Short mmCIF file of C-alpha atoms in Angstrom, two decimals:
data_model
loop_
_atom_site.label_atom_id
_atom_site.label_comp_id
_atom_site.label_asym_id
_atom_site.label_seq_id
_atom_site.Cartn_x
_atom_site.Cartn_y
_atom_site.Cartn_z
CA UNK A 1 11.58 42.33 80.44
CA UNK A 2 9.93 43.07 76.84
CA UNK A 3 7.68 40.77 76.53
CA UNK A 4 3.86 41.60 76.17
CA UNK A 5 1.56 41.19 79.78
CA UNK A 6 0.11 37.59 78.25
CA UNK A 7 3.26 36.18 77.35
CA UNK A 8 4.92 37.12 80.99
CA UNK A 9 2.13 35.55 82.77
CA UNK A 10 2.64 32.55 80.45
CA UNK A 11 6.39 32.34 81.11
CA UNK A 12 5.48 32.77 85.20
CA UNK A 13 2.68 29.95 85.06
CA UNK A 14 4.97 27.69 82.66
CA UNK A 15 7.81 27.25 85.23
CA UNK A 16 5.83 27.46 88.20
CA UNK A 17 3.98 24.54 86.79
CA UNK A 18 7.46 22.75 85.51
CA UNK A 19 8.74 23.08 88.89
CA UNK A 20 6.09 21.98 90.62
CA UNK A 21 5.17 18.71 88.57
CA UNK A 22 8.30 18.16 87.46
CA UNK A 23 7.68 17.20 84.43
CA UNK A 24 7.44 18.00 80.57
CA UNK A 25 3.84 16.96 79.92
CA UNK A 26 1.71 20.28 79.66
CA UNK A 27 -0.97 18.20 81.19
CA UNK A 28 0.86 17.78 84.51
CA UNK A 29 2.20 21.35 84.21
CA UNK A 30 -1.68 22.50 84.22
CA UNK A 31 -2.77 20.27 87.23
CA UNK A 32 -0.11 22.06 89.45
CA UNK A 33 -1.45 25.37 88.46
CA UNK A 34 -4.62 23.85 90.20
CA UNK A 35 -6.87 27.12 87.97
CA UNK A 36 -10.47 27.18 88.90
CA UNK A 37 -11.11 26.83 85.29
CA UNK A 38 -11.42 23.35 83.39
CA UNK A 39 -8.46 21.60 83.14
CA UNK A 40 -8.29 21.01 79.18
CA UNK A 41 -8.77 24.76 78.92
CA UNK A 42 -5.46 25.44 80.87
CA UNK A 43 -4.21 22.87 78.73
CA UNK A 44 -4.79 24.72 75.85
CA UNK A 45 -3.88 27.84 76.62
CA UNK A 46 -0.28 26.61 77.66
CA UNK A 47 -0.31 24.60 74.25
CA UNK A 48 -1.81 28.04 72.41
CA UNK A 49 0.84 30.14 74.03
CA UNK A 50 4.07 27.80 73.94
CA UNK A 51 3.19 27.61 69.46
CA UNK A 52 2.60 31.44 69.85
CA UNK A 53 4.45 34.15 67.72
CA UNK A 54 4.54 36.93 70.09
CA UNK A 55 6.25 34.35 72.71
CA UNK A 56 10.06 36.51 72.06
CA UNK A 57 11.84 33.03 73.23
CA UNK A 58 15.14 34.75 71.45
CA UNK A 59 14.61 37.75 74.10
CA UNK A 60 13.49 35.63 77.05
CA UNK A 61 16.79 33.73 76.77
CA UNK A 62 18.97 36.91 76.07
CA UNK A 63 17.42 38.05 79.29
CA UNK A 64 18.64 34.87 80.97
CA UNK A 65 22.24 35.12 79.70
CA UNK A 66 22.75 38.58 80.61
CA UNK A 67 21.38 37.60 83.85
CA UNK A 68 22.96 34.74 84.00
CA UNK A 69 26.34 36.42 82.72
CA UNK A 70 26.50 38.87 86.08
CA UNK A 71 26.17 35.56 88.46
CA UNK A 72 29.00 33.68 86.67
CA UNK A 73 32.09 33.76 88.06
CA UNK A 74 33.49 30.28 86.81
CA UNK A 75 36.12 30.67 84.10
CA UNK A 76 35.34 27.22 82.86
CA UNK A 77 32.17 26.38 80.66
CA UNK A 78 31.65 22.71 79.91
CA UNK A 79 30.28 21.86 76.28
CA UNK A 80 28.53 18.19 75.38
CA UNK A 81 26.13 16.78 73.17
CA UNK A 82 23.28 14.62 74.65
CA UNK A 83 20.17 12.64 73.08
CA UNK A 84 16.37 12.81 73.63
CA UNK A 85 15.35 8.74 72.70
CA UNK A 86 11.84 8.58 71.83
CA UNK A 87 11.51 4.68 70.36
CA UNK A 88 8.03 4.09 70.00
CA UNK A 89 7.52 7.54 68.46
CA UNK A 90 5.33 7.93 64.94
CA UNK A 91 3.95 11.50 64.33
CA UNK A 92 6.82 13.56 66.34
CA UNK A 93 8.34 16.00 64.07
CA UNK A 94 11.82 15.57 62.39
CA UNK A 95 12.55 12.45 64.39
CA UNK A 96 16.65 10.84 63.29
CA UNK A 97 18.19 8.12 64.51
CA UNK A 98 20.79 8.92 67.39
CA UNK A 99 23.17 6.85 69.16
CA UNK A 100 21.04 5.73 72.62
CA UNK A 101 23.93 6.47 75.08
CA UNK A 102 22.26 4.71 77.98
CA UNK A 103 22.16 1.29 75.83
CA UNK A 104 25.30 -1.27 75.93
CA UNK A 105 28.29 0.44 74.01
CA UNK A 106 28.32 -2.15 71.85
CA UNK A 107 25.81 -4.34 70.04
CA UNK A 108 25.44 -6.78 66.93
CA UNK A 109 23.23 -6.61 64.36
CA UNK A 110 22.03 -9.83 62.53
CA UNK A 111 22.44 -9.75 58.79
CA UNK A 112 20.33 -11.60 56.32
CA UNK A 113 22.79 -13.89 55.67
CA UNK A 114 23.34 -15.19 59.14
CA UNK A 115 26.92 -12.53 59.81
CA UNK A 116 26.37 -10.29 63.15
CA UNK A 117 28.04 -7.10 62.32
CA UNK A 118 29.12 -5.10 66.11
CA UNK A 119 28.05 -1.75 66.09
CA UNK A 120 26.53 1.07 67.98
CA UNK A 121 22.91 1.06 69.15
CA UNK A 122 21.00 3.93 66.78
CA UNK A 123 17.15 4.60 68.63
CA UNK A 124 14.71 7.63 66.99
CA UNK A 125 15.03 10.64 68.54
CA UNK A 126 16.75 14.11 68.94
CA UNK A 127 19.81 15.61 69.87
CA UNK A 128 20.85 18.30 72.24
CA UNK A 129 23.30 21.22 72.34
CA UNK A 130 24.22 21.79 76.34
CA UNK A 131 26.85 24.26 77.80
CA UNK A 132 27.28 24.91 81.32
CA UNK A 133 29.44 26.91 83.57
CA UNK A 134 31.14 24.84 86.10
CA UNK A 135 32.64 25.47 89.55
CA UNK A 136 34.30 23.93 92.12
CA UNK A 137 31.79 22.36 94.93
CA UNK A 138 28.78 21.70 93.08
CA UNK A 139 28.61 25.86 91.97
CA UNK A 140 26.92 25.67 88.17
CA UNK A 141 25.04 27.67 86.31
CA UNK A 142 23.65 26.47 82.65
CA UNK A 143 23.86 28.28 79.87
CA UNK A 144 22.41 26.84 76.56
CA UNK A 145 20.19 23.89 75.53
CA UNK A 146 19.42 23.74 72.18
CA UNK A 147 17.39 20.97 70.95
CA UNK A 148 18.41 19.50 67.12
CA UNK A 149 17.99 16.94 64.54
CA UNK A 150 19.57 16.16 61.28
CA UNK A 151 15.89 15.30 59.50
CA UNK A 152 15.76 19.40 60.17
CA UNK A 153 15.73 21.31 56.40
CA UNK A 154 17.36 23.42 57.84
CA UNK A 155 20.22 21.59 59.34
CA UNK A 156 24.13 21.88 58.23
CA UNK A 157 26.15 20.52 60.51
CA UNK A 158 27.36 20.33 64.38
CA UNK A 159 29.58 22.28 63.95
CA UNK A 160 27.99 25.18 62.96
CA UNK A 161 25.16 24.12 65.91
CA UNK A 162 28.71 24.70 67.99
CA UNK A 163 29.39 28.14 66.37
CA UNK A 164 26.50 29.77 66.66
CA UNK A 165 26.12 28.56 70.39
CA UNK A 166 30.45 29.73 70.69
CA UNK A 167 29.52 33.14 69.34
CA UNK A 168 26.41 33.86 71.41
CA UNK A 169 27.95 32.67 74.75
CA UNK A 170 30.79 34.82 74.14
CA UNK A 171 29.18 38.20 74.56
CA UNK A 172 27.85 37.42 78.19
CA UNK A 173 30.82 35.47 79.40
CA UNK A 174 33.67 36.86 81.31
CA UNK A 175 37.11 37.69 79.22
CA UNK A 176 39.61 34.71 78.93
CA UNK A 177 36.76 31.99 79.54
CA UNK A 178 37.69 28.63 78.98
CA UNK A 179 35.55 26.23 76.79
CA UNK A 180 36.08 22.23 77.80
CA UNK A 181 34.94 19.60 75.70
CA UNK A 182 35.11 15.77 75.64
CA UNK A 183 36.21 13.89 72.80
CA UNK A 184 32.98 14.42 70.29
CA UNK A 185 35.12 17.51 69.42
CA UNK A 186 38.05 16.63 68.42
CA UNK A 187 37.90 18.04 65.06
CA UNK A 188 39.90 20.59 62.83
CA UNK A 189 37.44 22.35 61.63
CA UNK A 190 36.11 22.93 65.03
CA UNK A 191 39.72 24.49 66.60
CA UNK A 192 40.10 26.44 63.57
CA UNK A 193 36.79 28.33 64.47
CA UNK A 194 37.47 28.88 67.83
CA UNK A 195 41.14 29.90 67.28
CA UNK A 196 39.02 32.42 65.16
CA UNK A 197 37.04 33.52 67.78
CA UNK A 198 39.70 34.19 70.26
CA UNK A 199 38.20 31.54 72.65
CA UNK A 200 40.74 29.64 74.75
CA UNK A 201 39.47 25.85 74.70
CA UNK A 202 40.51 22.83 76.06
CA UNK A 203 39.54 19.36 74.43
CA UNK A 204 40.25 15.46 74.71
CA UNK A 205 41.79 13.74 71.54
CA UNK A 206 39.75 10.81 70.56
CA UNK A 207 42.27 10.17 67.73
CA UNK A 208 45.01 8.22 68.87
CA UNK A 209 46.79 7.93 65.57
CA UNK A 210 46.30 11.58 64.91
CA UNK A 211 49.70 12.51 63.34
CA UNK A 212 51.73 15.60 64.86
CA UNK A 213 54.53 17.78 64.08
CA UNK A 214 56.63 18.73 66.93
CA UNK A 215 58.93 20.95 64.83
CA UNK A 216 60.12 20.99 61.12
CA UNK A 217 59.28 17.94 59.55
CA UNK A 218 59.33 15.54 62.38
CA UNK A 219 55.92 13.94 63.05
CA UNK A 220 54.74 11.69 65.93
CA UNK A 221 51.59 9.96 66.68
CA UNK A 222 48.93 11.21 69.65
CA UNK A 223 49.38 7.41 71.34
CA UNK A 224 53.46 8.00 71.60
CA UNK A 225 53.49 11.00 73.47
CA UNK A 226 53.53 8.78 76.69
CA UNK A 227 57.13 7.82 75.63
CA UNK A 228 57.66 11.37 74.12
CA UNK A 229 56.68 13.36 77.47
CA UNK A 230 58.13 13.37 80.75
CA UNK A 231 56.31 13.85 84.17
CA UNK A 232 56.51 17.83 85.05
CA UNK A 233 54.48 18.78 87.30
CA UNK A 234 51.85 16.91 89.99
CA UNK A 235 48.87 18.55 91.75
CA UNK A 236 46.16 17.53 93.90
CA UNK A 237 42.42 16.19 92.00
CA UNK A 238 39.38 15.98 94.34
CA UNK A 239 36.83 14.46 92.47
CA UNK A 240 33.62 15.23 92.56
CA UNK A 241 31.69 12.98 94.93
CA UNK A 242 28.35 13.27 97.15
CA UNK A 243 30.73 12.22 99.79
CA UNK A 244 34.60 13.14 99.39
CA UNK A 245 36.85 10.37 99.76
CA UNK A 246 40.14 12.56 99.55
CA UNK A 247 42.43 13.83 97.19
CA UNK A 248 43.64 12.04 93.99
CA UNK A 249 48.19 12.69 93.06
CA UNK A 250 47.76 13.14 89.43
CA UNK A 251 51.17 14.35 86.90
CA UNK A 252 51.37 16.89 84.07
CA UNK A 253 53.38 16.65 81.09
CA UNK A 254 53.36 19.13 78.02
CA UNK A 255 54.60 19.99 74.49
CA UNK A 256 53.71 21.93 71.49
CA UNK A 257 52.82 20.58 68.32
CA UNK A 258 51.37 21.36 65.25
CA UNK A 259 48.42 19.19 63.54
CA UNK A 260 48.76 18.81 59.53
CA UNK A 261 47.48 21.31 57.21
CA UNK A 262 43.64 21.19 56.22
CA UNK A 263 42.33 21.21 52.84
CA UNK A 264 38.84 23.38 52.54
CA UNK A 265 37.35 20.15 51.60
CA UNK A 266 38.29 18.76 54.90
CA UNK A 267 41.44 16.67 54.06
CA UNK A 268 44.98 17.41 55.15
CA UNK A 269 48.31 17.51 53.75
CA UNK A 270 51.18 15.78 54.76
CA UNK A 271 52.55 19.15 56.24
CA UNK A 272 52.62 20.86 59.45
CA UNK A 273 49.51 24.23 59.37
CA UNK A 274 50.34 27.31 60.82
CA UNK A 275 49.45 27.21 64.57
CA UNK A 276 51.15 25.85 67.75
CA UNK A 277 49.04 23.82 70.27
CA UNK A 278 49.81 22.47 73.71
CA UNK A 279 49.43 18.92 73.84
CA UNK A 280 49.05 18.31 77.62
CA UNK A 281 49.36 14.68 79.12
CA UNK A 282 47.71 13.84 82.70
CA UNK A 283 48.44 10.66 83.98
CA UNK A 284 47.17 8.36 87.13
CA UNK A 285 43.60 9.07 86.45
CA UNK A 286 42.27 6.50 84.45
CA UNK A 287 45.09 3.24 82.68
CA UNK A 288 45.51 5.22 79.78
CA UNK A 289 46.54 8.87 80.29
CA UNK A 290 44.49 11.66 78.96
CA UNK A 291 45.62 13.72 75.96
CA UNK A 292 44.44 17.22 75.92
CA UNK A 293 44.81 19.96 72.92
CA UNK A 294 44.66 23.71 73.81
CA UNK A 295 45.00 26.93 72.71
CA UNK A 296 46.50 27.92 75.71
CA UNK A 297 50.22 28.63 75.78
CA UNK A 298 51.90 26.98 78.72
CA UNK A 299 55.05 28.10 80.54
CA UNK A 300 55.46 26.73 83.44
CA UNK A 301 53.59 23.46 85.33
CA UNK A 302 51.11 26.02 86.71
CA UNK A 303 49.64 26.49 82.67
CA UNK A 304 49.92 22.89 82.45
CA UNK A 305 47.71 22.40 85.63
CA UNK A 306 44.71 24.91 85.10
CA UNK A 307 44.29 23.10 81.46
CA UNK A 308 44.00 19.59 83.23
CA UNK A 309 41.72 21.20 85.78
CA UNK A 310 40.07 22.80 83.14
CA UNK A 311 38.90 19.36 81.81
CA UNK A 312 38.47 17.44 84.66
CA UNK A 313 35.84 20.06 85.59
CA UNK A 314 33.84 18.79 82.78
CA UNK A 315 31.85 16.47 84.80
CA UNK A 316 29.42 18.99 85.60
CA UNK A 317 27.73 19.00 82.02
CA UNK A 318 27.11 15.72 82.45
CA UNK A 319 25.39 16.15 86.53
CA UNK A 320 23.56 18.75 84.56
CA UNK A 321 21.88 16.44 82.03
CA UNK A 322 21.42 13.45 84.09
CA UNK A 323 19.15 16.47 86.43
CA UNK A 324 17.10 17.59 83.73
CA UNK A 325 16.26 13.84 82.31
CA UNK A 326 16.06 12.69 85.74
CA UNK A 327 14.80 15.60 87.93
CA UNK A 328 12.87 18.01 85.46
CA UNK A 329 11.66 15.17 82.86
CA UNK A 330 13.57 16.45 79.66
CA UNK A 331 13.33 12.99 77.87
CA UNK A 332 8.96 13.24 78.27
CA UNK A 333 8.79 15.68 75.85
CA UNK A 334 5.51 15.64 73.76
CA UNK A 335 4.34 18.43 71.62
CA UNK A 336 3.36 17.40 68.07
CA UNK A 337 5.12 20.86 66.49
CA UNK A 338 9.14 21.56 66.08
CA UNK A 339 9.12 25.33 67.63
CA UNK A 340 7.01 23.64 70.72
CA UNK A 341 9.32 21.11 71.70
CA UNK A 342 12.26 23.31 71.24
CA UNK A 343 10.86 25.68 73.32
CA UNK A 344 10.00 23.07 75.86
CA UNK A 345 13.22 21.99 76.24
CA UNK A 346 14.33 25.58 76.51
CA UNK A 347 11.95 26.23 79.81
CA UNK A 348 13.48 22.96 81.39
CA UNK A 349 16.42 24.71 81.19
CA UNK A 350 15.65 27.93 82.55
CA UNK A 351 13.61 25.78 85.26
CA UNK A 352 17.24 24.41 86.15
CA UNK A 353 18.51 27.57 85.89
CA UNK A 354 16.48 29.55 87.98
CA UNK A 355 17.60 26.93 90.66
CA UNK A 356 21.15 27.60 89.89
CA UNK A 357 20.84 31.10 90.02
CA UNK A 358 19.80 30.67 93.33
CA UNK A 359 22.38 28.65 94.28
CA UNK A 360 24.88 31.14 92.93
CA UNK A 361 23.78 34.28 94.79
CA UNK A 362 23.35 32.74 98.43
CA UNK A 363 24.58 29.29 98.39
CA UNK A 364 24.79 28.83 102.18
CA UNK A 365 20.85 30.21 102.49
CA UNK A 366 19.40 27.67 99.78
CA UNK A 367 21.35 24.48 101.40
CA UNK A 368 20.20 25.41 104.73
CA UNK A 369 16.53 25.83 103.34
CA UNK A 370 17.26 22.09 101.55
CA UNK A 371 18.40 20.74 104.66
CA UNK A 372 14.65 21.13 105.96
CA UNK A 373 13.14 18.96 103.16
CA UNK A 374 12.40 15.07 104.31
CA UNK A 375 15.61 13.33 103.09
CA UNK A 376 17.79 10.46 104.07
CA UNK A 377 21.10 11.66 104.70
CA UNK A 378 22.60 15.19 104.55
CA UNK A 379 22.39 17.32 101.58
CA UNK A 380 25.18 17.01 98.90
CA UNK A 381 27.11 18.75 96.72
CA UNK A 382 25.13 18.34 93.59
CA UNK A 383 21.89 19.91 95.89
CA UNK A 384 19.45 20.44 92.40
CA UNK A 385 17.28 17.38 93.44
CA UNK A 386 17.00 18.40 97.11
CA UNK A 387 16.38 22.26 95.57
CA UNK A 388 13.71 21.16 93.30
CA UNK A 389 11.81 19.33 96.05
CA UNK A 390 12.08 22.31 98.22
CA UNK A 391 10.69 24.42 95.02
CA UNK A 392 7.98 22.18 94.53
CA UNK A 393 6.81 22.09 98.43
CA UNK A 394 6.84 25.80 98.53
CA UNK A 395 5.24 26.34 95.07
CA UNK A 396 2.18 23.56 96.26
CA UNK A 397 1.73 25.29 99.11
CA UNK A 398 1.73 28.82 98.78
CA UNK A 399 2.49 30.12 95.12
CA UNK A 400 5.49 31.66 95.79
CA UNK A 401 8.95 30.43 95.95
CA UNK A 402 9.53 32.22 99.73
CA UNK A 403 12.73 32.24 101.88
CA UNK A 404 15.88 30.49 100.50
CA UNK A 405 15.48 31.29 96.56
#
């Protein structure tokens, strides 16, 4: 809806061609198109069209979220960051070294005087913005993929990346949605713009010295709150398998706190600032319990319990990555121009979610169409995989997407 005849025929033959390949590479996209013209000329349309300035990408996706917004019934979006490693890379555009997150989590570098220093492992490549609203069973529907790098001119921050992608979610989402994040986001400056925004969040400390003031003057660190907290509540935790293996016993604890007052340069004072957070502490999960900061007042062991939920729903931003790298070829990306790429990795996106979308309006209908494709064993929760295959088969065969989408 308002794009120009060309560029809707282009989005049309751009996922059909995603979803049928499976892949990034516009030269795989325009073999499964199968045109009776020559293939480099199919090529280069896609290329010509994909750089294009008519191509509204800021509609298209507006299109998608409103869409998007109607399906989503989950009250929890996930938020993560994710890399795009591209090592033996030369002419890409803007390319910064990233951490590689599927490399050891440690490694030592050999200095010229003989000393290994232990560090991270930094690779060239991008980064990437995800968000995705998460559901119990496998439901899932993603919302944003922005692709990034700090060799942009443009570039300020993450956190602003954050902002801008807060603010624009907001107006599609339902009231009162939560926003869950791992422990990349445990920053001030990040709570005091969402606290702005009125958007309830949920996030993991990764600071366990962070300092806190449970009332007056009295502070406390993040790693004693173990010893501070009692057990108050317990609930039930299924997590999220291809095959359940039963329930998980896991305790709630909770206080409020208040962190220290931030400078505008981005130190703090040794005083308490001006809001109260809920520190909530699940325990049983992993050795070391989990220390969550919220928004979100709690009352009662109920409060305490939809926050922990809240988080431990988080796993589906990662299913969602590990689909596109995996399933749709997000880490293949190869277009010699910024806007190309980041529209790329855009459509792999809306390639996911146009299978989600599916899944959200007739769940039952796609996983008994997915049941059909050649498989060993029976179709599981996360069904994307066994959904794109079906895609693809239908696609290849007939050019349209048929019963069960």
């Amino acid at each position: 809806r308002g794009l120009f005849k060309p560029e809707k025929r282009f989005v049309t033959d751009l996922l059909r061609g995603l979803l049928i390949s499976r892949s990034t590479l516009l030269s795989n996209i325009s073999r499964a198109l199968r045109e009776p013209v020559a293939l480099h000329a199919t090529e280069k349309r896609l290329s010509r069209m994909l750089g294009s300035e008519r191509l509204d990408m800021a509609r298209l996706f507006s299109n998608y979220l409103r869409r998007a917004g109607r399906e989503t019934k989950h009250h929890v979006v996930a938020v993560d960051f994710s890399e795009i490693i591209k090592p033996y890379a030369r002419r890409m555009p803007h390319l910064a070294y990233v951490r590689d997150a599927s490399a050891p989590e440690l490694v030592y570098h050999t200095k010229e005087d003989g000393t290994r220093n232990q560090g991270v492992l930094l690779a060239p490549g991008w980064m990437c913005l995800q968000a995705e609203a998460v559901g119990v069973g496998g439901a899932r529907i993603p919302l944003w993929l922005e692709l990034f790098s700090t060799a942009e001119p443009d570039y300020k921050s993450e956190n602003e990346k954050v902002r801008n992608m807060v603010f624009r979610l907001k107006r599609h989402l339902p009231e009162r949605t939560i926003f869950v994040a791992d422990r990349g986001f445990d920053s001030n400056r990040v709570f005091a713009f969402l606290d702005t925004a009125g958007v309830p969040y949920v996030v993991r400390i990764k600071a366990q010295d962070r300092i806190l003031y449970l009332g007056g003057e009295d502070k406390v660190r993040a790693s004693d709150l173990e010893k501070c907290i009692p057990r108050m509540g317990e609930f039930d935790f299924a997590p999220f398998r291809t095959k359940p293996k039963g329930n998980t016993k896991l305790s709630v604890g909770w206080t409020r706190a208040k962190l220290p007052q931030q400078m505008p340069s981005g130190n703090t004072k040794n005083r308490p600032g001006g809001n109260w957070l809920t520190f909530v502490i699940v325990r049983d999960l992993t050795r070391k319990p989990l220390i969550l900061i919220s928004n979100i007042e709690v009352k009662d062991a109920g409060d305490a319990i939809l926050i922990a939920t809240s988080y431990l729903q988080r796993w589906g931003v990662e299913e969602a990555t590990r689909f596109e790298k995996t399933g749709l070829d997000l880490e293949n990306l190869r277009c010699l121009t910024w806007d190309r790429l980041q529209r790329l990795a855009l459509f792999t996106m809306l390639a996911y979610g146009f299978l989600a979308l599916a899944n959200a309006s007739d769940s039952e209908q796609l996983r008994t169409a997915c049941a059909a494709v050649p498989a060993f064993g029976p179709v599981p929760r996360f069904l994307f995989y066994r959904a794109a295959e079906l895609a693809a088969a239908k696609l290849r065969r007939s050019g349209e997407i048929g019963e069960g989408f």
